[in-house]
Amino acid sequence: MSESGGPDVTQELRLPWDDDPEDLYEHAPCGYLTTLPDGTIVRVNETFLSWTGYSRTDLIGHRRFRDLLTPGCQVYHETHFAPLLTMQNEVHEIALDVVRRDGRKLHTLVNAVLERGPGGSPRIIRTMVFDATERRSYERELLAARHVAEAAERRIRVLQQIVADLAAAPTEAEVAEAVLRAPEPAFQAASSSIYLVDPDRDLLVAVASTDPTTGNWEDMPCSSERAVAEVARRGDLHVIGTLAEAEEHFPDLAESMRASGRNTVVLLPLTTGPADDQNGINVLGVLAFSFRTERTLDDGELRVIRLLGQQAGQALDRARLYDDARRREERAHFLARTTRSLEEEHRLLQRARRLVERVVPEIADWATVRLQVGPAGLVEDAGGPAPDPERLAARIAEVIDSAEPVHATDGDGLGCTVLPLTVRGRVLGTLALRMAPDRRGAEAERLFLADLADRAGLALENARLYEQERAIARTLQRSLLAGDVPGGDPRFAVETYYQAAAQDLEVGGDWFDAFQITPNKLAVVVGDVVGRGIDAATTMGQLRSAIRALASAENGPARLLEGLDRFCDRVDSARMATVVYAEVDLLSAELSYACAGHLPPLLHEPAGSPQYLLQARSAPLGSRAGDRRRTEHRVRLASGSRLLLYTDGLVERRGRPIDRGFEVLAREYARRRDAPLKGLTAGIADTMVGRDHADDVCLLCLTLGTEERLERSIGADPLQIALLRADLRGWLVGHAVDPECVNAVLLACSEAVANAIEHGYRDDPFGVVDVAATISADAVEVRVSDRGSWRGPGTDVVRGRGLQLIEDAMDEVFFDRGEGTTVTMRRHRGAS
């Protein structure tokens, strides 16, 4: 009996696992897998096999569990599933997609347990797999319903935002932009375009489009038979639902719909006035938007679209009311910005260029400034295309003669307004510009242009006066620099270069000097005085004179700097000036130098790379802080060595470490090792800083002694020949070659190089001509080589008078044609 008094039936029940546990495992309502720690399947139940279509022999011992997953789930298994299982020893309800044997996917939820051995190492993984196909389907339905709700909510938000944007948009262009953005997010339109009515010109103006390639997106007369113009005249919404409907009523629209793949088009007039009175409606524009597929709009969507048209029309009307005030404000701001922008430039050319760049494209699509300055005048233009030059020249001449503006009118054939730039009753030049047709006839625009011309004329005249004063200042500055440096001594050569700051009217404080202390001792110096202006220039002259007075055969660089320190006690403006001073013994080729706060000299000997001389450094002149002792350093130079002294304007840049500047200078100096000394410093300055640098640049290059072998490489430019001749002449004289031989060698070498440029590199402006010269006790030998392709009638390498001159000047001439042409010439010393 049971406790409740009824019969006890528990003895008659047989539990299934007591009966056959194996059958329970095999036919459980979920899949079971047992895998090794690496995922290899060692046991699987019949339920999983029936779901997936695999047999036991396909899986056990041959496949890992992750091998049965889709590629994406395999990645997830490796990056999330397996690490979580290792850390937590179990994972629950992980969604994975299993690939059946026939390739179809089985959506599953997976639970797994990791069992570990006595030592804690993984032993086996037990995995339960549940069929989640129906659950996934239900989730997709929920997700689809959610997307529908979100789309409706998004449309409401978009429309609310559009209404807010329309209410806040102050200009016609901003209203048009806000209306243009509405159809795509609100109705999933493929593209949209907006046209605005210009009542003065009776035009529908194509203002903006999200895809201008979808149809005839261009201006059209309001009387046009096109669909957009028809809707603007009728003032009511029109939906072209199918391509067949478009072909019936608007063939032009049907053609563009077919070409762009559109099947439904909505044309919405943007209106003001009462919605219930068709006669009182004023159409300000048309919004056109389209769909790729045929789209049926329900009544609710049509009401929203009409509401959008009314809201947009009201916003456009309000924007046009404020348009005149806004335009006046824009003109005032433009004039103020242009005036400030012109004041930022000091040079006349840059101001003229800045003027046309400001005018185009903000108020015109093309503009030119022509000034009557200098022998050739000045012309700067921007934009395009340029108008007819003959008609423009005639109108400019008319304006210059009358000193009155000539404004463009519709149909005048030129379309350009020409304004005189008048200063103190004199016409400095003209400003010609081509504006949009809708701005030509407005009186306010003419007043604005007159104001612009007045301001531009004054700014350009100020720039002209500035350049005139700047030229005077530069002349003064150069007069304060050292005169001719020593020359004519075959034991050395000096090349200098000075470039003033491009945008500074004041005289700078950078300077150089070179002089002989004794017939056998040469001094070179480069310095930089603090500040600018006449005071700095005066101090510069005083320092240069003091150095010449203190330099002597006995003092040396260190004692000279000490004397300059004492000089600073009397001339306070010289304090903190920087100086690098060097003396060269022309007999022993020994260099002694000292730097007072200045950048280190750069030495390039015939063999090796350029090196900065970093010894003998101390504080600037007159410095009262730190160690005031002056030191000097001595170094013996090989014949042919080049020493470069320079000021900080050559290497210092804002935003760049000074070490980087040193690297660039050393690389450029090494690249020009074989260049002629003449023009070397100017070339380095041009490469390093250009012509519009904001700081003064001063360089001095000293070449010591005469090279045993002269090797030079010049570009295929005839202008380089003169520099090569000067370098070769100095080298020959330094080796005591007699004048007759010097002249003969120079003539022959010049002709050979000219022939190489003319014939070898006639089609290659980047070619290089190599010149090598050697001297022995009885002869001078010069070799001129190029790698060009010689062309011309016959097989002669050098033709015409050049060959005859070379053969007459030299005793022996040989030609070799391989990869290019080599001319070897020899002249005996002291013989003809």
Tab-separated table of C-alpha atoms in Angstrom, residues 465-732:
chain	number	residue	atom	x	y	z
A	465	LEU	CA	55.887	101.650	-52.873
A	466	TYR	CA	57.041	98.917	-50.477
A	467	GLU	CA	59.024	97.191	-53.214
A	468	GLN	CA	60.576	100.487	-54.196
A	469	GLU	CA	61.693	101.116	-50.608
A	470	ARG	CA	62.755	97.495	-50.269
A	471	ALA	CA	65.051	97.803	-53.261
A	472	ILE	CA	66.640	100.872	-51.664
A	473	ALA	CA	67.108	98.967	-48.392
A	474	ARG	CA	68.717	96.022	-50.187
A	475	THR	CA	71.117	98.357	-51.956
A	476	LEU	CA	72.091	99.869	-48.597
A	477	GLN	CA	72.493	96.426	-47.078
A	478	ARG	CA	74.793	95.158	-49.807
A	479	SER	CA	76.885	98.334	-49.589
A	480	LEU	CA	77.560	97.501	-45.946
A	481	LEU	CA	78.833	94.010	-46.763
A	482	ALA	CA	82.464	93.334	-47.573
A	483	GLY	CA	83.729	94.486	-50.924
A	484	ASP	CA	85.636	92.272	-53.299
A	485	VAL	CA	87.178	89.290	-51.535
A	486	PRO	CA	90.844	88.472	-52.158
A	487	GLY	CA	91.559	86.780	-55.464
A	488	GLY	CA	94.232	86.137	-58.030
A	489	ASP	CA	96.286	83.977	-55.663
A	490	PRO	CA	96.534	80.402	-57.012
A	491	ARG	CA	96.790	79.059	-53.463
A	492	PHE	CA	93.132	79.753	-52.623
A	493	ALA	CA	89.777	80.926	-54.000
A	494	VAL	CA	86.795	82.439	-52.155
A	495	GLU	CA	83.127	82.382	-53.240
A	496	THR	CA	80.455	84.281	-51.264
A	497	TYR	CA	76.683	84.693	-51.387
A	498	TYR	CA	74.217	86.863	-49.502
A	499	GLN	CA	70.409	86.658	-49.683
A	500	ALA	CA	68.275	89.027	-47.650
A	501	ALA	CA	64.985	87.978	-46.055
A	502	ALA	CA	62.284	87.979	-48.723
A	503	GLN	CA	59.605	89.763	-46.707
A	504	ASP	CA	61.551	92.170	-44.554
A	505	LEU	CA	62.221	95.771	-45.454
A	506	GLU	CA	64.819	96.309	-42.729
A	507	VAL	CA	68.523	95.721	-43.141
A	508	GLY	CA	69.716	92.463	-41.576
A	509	GLY	CA	72.717	91.615	-39.428
A	510	ASP	CA	74.293	88.674	-41.343
A	511	TRP	CA	77.716	89.413	-42.865
A	512	PHE	CA	80.915	87.906	-44.207
A	513	ASP	CA	84.468	89.070	-44.784
A	514	ALA	CA	87.720	87.712	-46.193
A	515	PHE	CA	91.116	89.411	-46.164
A	516	GLN	CA	94.822	88.600	-46.071
A	517	ILE	CA	96.515	89.351	-42.758
A	518	THR	CA	99.923	88.826	-44.358
A	519	PRO	CA	100.863	87.655	-47.845
A	520	ASN	CA	100.877	84.087	-46.497
A	521	LYS	CA	97.965	84.182	-44.056
A	522	LEU	CA	94.288	84.465	-45.069
A	523	ALA	CA	91.401	85.279	-42.709
A	524	VAL	CA	87.727	84.407	-43.379
A	525	VAL	CA	84.805	85.260	-41.109
A	526	VAL	CA	81.002	84.972	-41.055
A	527	GLY	CA	78.892	86.586	-38.338
A	528	ASP	CA	75.362	87.416	-37.273
A	529	VAL	CA	74.422	90.490	-35.229
A	530	VAL	CA	71.339	90.387	-32.993
A	531	GLY	CA	68.393	92.395	-34.330
A	532	ARG	CA	67.609	94.176	-37.572
A	533	GLY	CA	67.592	97.660	-38.966
A	534	ILE	CA	70.131	100.449	-39.177
A	535	ASP	CA	71.474	99.736	-35.666
A	536	ALA	CA	72.238	96.122	-36.618
A	537	ALA	CA	73.873	97.246	-39.867
A	538	THR	CA	76.011	99.795	-38.026
A	539	THR	CA	77.103	97.179	-35.482
A	540	MET	CA	77.872	94.780	-38.319
A	541	GLY	CA	80.210	97.353	-39.902
A	542	GLN	CA	81.871	98.076	-36.565
A	543	LEU	CA	82.461	94.395	-35.859
A	544	ARG	CA	83.962	93.852	-39.281
A	545	SER	CA	86.305	96.788	-38.793
A	546	ALA	CA	87.234	95.572	-35.306
A	547	ILE	CA	88.084	92.100	-36.623
A	548	ARG	CA	90.321	93.549	-39.333
A	549	ALA	CA	92.032	95.731	-36.702
A	550	LEU	CA	92.546	92.871	-34.240
A	551	ALA	CA	93.714	90.301	-36.807
A	552	SER	CA	97.482	89.899	-36.867
A	553	ALA	CA	100.027	87.231	-37.579
A	554	GLU	CA	100.602	86.752	-33.843
A	555	ASN	CA	97.084	86.895	-32.317
A	556	GLY	CA	95.225	83.885	-33.736
A	557	PRO	CA	91.459	83.213	-33.532
A	558	ALA	CA	91.166	82.776	-29.736
A	559	ARG	CA	92.915	86.038	-28.865
A	560	LEU	CA	90.935	87.841	-31.566
A	561	LEU	CA	87.646	86.710	-29.965
A	562	GLU	CA	88.909	87.879	-26.585
A	563	GLY	CA	89.596	91.279	-28.133
A	564	LEU	CA	86.040	91.297	-29.526
A	565	ASP	CA	84.693	90.582	-26.018
A	566	ARG	CA	86.466	93.718	-24.810
A	567	PHE	CA	85.073	95.579	-27.818
A	568	CYS	CA	81.548	94.574	-26.707
A	569	ASP	CA	82.149	96.307	-23.377
A	570	ARG	CA	82.285	99.582	-25.324
A	571	VAL	CA	79.740	98.759	-28.058
A	572	ASP	CA	76.815	97.192	-26.261
A	573	SER	CA	74.865	96.508	-29.501
A	574	ALA	CA	77.539	93.971	-30.477
A	575	ARG	CA	76.794	91.857	-27.418
A	576	MET	CA	75.492	88.333	-28.159
A	577	ALA	CA	76.598	88.521	-31.806
A	578	THR	CA	77.844	85.174	-33.159
A	579	VAL	CA	81.050	84.807	-35.163
A	580	VAL	CA	83.029	82.007	-36.785
A	581	TYR	CA	86.572	83.155	-37.541
A	582	ALA	CA	89.290	81.143	-39.308
A	583	GLU	CA	92.871	81.783	-40.390
A	584	VAL	CA	94.666	79.750	-43.054
A	585	ASP	CA	98.450	79.527	-43.306
A	586	LEU	CA	98.915	79.427	-47.078
A	587	LEU	CA	102.421	77.937	-46.769
A	588	SER	CA	101.659	75.057	-44.405
A	589	ALA	CA	97.942	74.643	-45.371
A	590	GLU	CA	97.051	74.733	-41.664
A	591	LEU	CA	93.634	76.007	-40.603
A	592	SER	CA	93.026	77.500	-37.152
A	593	TYR	CA	89.488	78.519	-36.221
A	594	ALA	CA	87.186	79.453	-33.343
A	595	CYS	CA	83.394	79.732	-33.021
A	596	ALA	CA	81.730	82.247	-30.726
A	597	GLY	CA	78.174	80.910	-30.501
A	598	HIS	CA	78.067	80.358	-34.271
A	599	LEU	CA	77.135	77.272	-36.289
A	600	PRO	CA	80.110	74.954	-37.004
A	601	PRO	CA	82.024	75.255	-40.292
A	602	LEU	CA	81.578	72.431	-42.809
A	603	LEU	CA	84.796	70.982	-44.272
A	604	HIS	CA	84.940	68.762	-47.359
A	605	GLU	CA	88.363	67.391	-48.233
A	606	PRO	CA	89.056	65.784	-51.635
A	607	ALA	CA	88.686	62.309	-50.130
A	608	GLY	CA	85.841	61.456	-47.789
A	609	SER	CA	82.552	63.009	-46.789
A	610	PRO	CA	81.853	66.515	-45.456
A	611	GLN	CA	82.535	66.946	-41.722
A	612	TYR	CA	81.421	69.638	-39.289
A	613	LEU	CA	84.261	71.203	-37.282
A	614	LEU	CA	82.836	71.020	-33.768
A	615	GLN	CA	85.885	72.020	-31.687
A	616	ALA	CA	86.869	75.444	-30.326
A	617	ARG	CA	83.318	76.448	-29.456
A	618	SER	CA	82.375	79.100	-26.888
A	619	ALA	CA	79.587	81.544	-26.015
A	620	PRO	CA	78.503	84.494	-28.240
A	621	LEU	CA	80.493	87.726	-28.075
A	622	GLY	CA	80.176	89.739	-24.876
A	623	SER	CA	78.297	86.963	-23.082
A	624	ARG	CA	78.533	87.490	-19.316
A	625	ALA	CA	77.306	84.012	-18.417
A	626	GLY	CA	79.310	80.795	-18.218
A	627	ASP	CA	82.922	80.214	-19.226
A	628	ARG	CA	84.236	83.286	-21.071
A	629	ARG	CA	87.530	81.694	-22.091
A	630	ARG	CA	88.158	81.464	-25.827
A	631	THR	CA	89.808	78.475	-27.469
A	632	GLU	CA	90.938	77.671	-30.970
A	633	HIS	CA	91.555	74.474	-32.906
A	634	ARG	CA	94.026	73.661	-35.653
A	635	VAL	CA	93.668	71.211	-38.520
A	636	ARG	CA	95.856	70.580	-41.561
A	637	LEU	CA	93.996	70.655	-44.890
A	638	ALA	CA	94.698	68.684	-48.023
A	639	SER	CA	95.059	70.579	-51.267
A	640	GLY	CA	91.668	71.059	-52.873
A	641	SER	CA	89.743	71.127	-49.578
A	642	ARG	CA	86.612	73.299	-49.387
A	643	LEU	CA	85.487	75.053	-46.206
A	644	LEU	CA	81.923	76.407	-45.922
A	645	LEU	CA	80.963	79.111	-43.402
A	646	TYR	CA	77.259	80.085	-43.147
A	647	THR	CA	74.584	81.696	-40.961
A	648	ASP	CA	71.625	80.069	-39.247
A	649	GLY	CA	69.100	81.107	-41.922
A	650	LEU	CA	70.522	78.351	-44.143
A	651	VAL	CA	69.643	75.390	-41.876
A	652	GLU	CA	67.179	76.457	-39.182
A	653	ARG	CA	63.431	75.879	-39.750
A	654	ARG	CA	60.440	76.040	-37.475
A	655	GLY	CA	59.136	72.582	-36.748
A	656	ARG	CA	62.399	70.847	-37.809
A	657	PRO	CA	65.274	69.797	-35.538
A	658	ILE	CA	68.534	71.604	-36.218
A	659	ASP	CA	70.278	68.235	-36.637
A	660	ARG	CA	68.044	67.542	-39.610
A	661	GLY	CA	69.107	70.860	-41.132
A	662	PHE	CA	72.762	69.892	-40.692
A	663	GLU	CA	72.109	66.555	-42.431
A	664	VAL	CA	70.439	68.222	-45.405
A	665	LEU	CA	73.255	70.763	-45.783
A	666	ALA	CA	75.990	68.109	-45.599
A	667	ARG	CA	74.224	65.974	-48.203
A	668	GLU	CA	73.754	68.932	-50.559
A	669	TYR	CA	77.375	70.041	-50.036
A	670	ALA	CA	78.648	66.541	-50.834
A	671	ARG	CA	76.479	66.347	-53.945
A	672	ARG	CA	78.138	69.516	-55.265
A	673	ARG	CA	81.707	68.437	-54.460
A	674	ASP	CA	82.642	68.315	-58.149
A	675	ALA	CA	80.715	71.451	-59.112
A	676	PRO	CA	82.645	74.584	-60.137
A	677	LEU	CA	83.310	76.953	-57.260
A	678	LYS	CA	81.743	79.785	-59.225
A	679	GLY	CA	78.055	79.748	-58.345
A	680	LEU	CA	78.452	77.031	-55.695
A	681	THR	CA	77.208	79.081	-52.723
A	682	ALA	CA	74.282	80.530	-54.703
A	683	GLY	CA	73.259	77.037	-55.789
A	684	ILE	CA	73.362	75.704	-52.216
A	685	ALA	CA	71.261	78.628	-50.963
A	686	ASP	CA	68.725	78.194	-53.759
A	687	THR	CA	68.297	74.503	-52.971
A	688	MET	CA	68.213	74.911	-49.187
A	689	VAL	CA	65.993	77.986	-48.774
A	690	GLY	CA	64.676	79.164	-52.169
A	691	ARG	CA	63.998	82.798	-53.006
A	692	ASP	CA	61.203	83.603	-50.553
A	693	HIS	CA	62.920	82.686	-47.309
A	694	ALA	CA	61.956	84.611	-44.159
A	695	ASP	CA	65.511	85.005	-42.807
A	696	ASP	CA	68.819	86.361	-44.090
A	697	VAL	CA	71.240	83.806	-45.546
A	698	CYS	CA	74.997	84.354	-45.762
A	699	LEU	CA	77.574	81.857	-47.119
A	700	LEU	CA	81.351	81.900	-47.694
A	701	CYS	CA	83.171	78.992	-49.337
A	702	LEU	CA	86.977	78.806	-49.280
A	703	THR	CA	88.869	76.445	-51.591
A	704	LEU	CA	92.435	75.860	-50.438
A	705	GLY	CA	95.257	75.024	-52.760
A	706	THR	CA	95.058	73.552	-56.219
A	707	GLU	CA	93.731	70.065	-56.858
A	708	GLU	CA	96.181	67.641	-58.441
A	709	ARG	CA	93.427	66.438	-60.759
A	710	LEU	CA	90.428	68.534	-61.766
A	711	GLU	CA	87.165	66.583	-62.060
A	712	ARG	CA	83.895	68.371	-62.733
A	713	SER	CA	80.399	67.295	-63.790
A	714	ILE	CA	78.038	69.851	-65.289
A	715	GLY	CA	74.477	69.661	-66.594
A	716	ALA	CA	73.644	69.828	-70.299
A	717	ASP	CA	73.125	73.573	-70.134
A	718	PRO	CA	75.296	75.948	-72.218
A	719	LEU	CA	75.156	78.479	-69.380
A	720	GLN	CA	77.261	76.083	-67.265
A	721	ILE	CA	80.203	76.366	-69.667
A	722	ALA	CA	81.164	79.833	-68.403
A	723	LEU	CA	81.334	78.545	-64.820
A	724	LEU	CA	83.462	75.607	-65.925
A	725	ARG	CA	85.839	77.922	-67.810
A	726	ALA	CA	86.370	80.088	-64.715
A	727	ASP	CA	87.071	77.027	-62.579
A	728	LEU	CA	89.427	75.477	-65.131
A	729	ARG	CA	91.283	78.754	-65.642
A	730	GLY	CA	91.946	79.104	-61.906
A	731	TRP	CA	93.180	75.511	-61.740
A	732	LEU	CA	95.560	75.953	-64.683
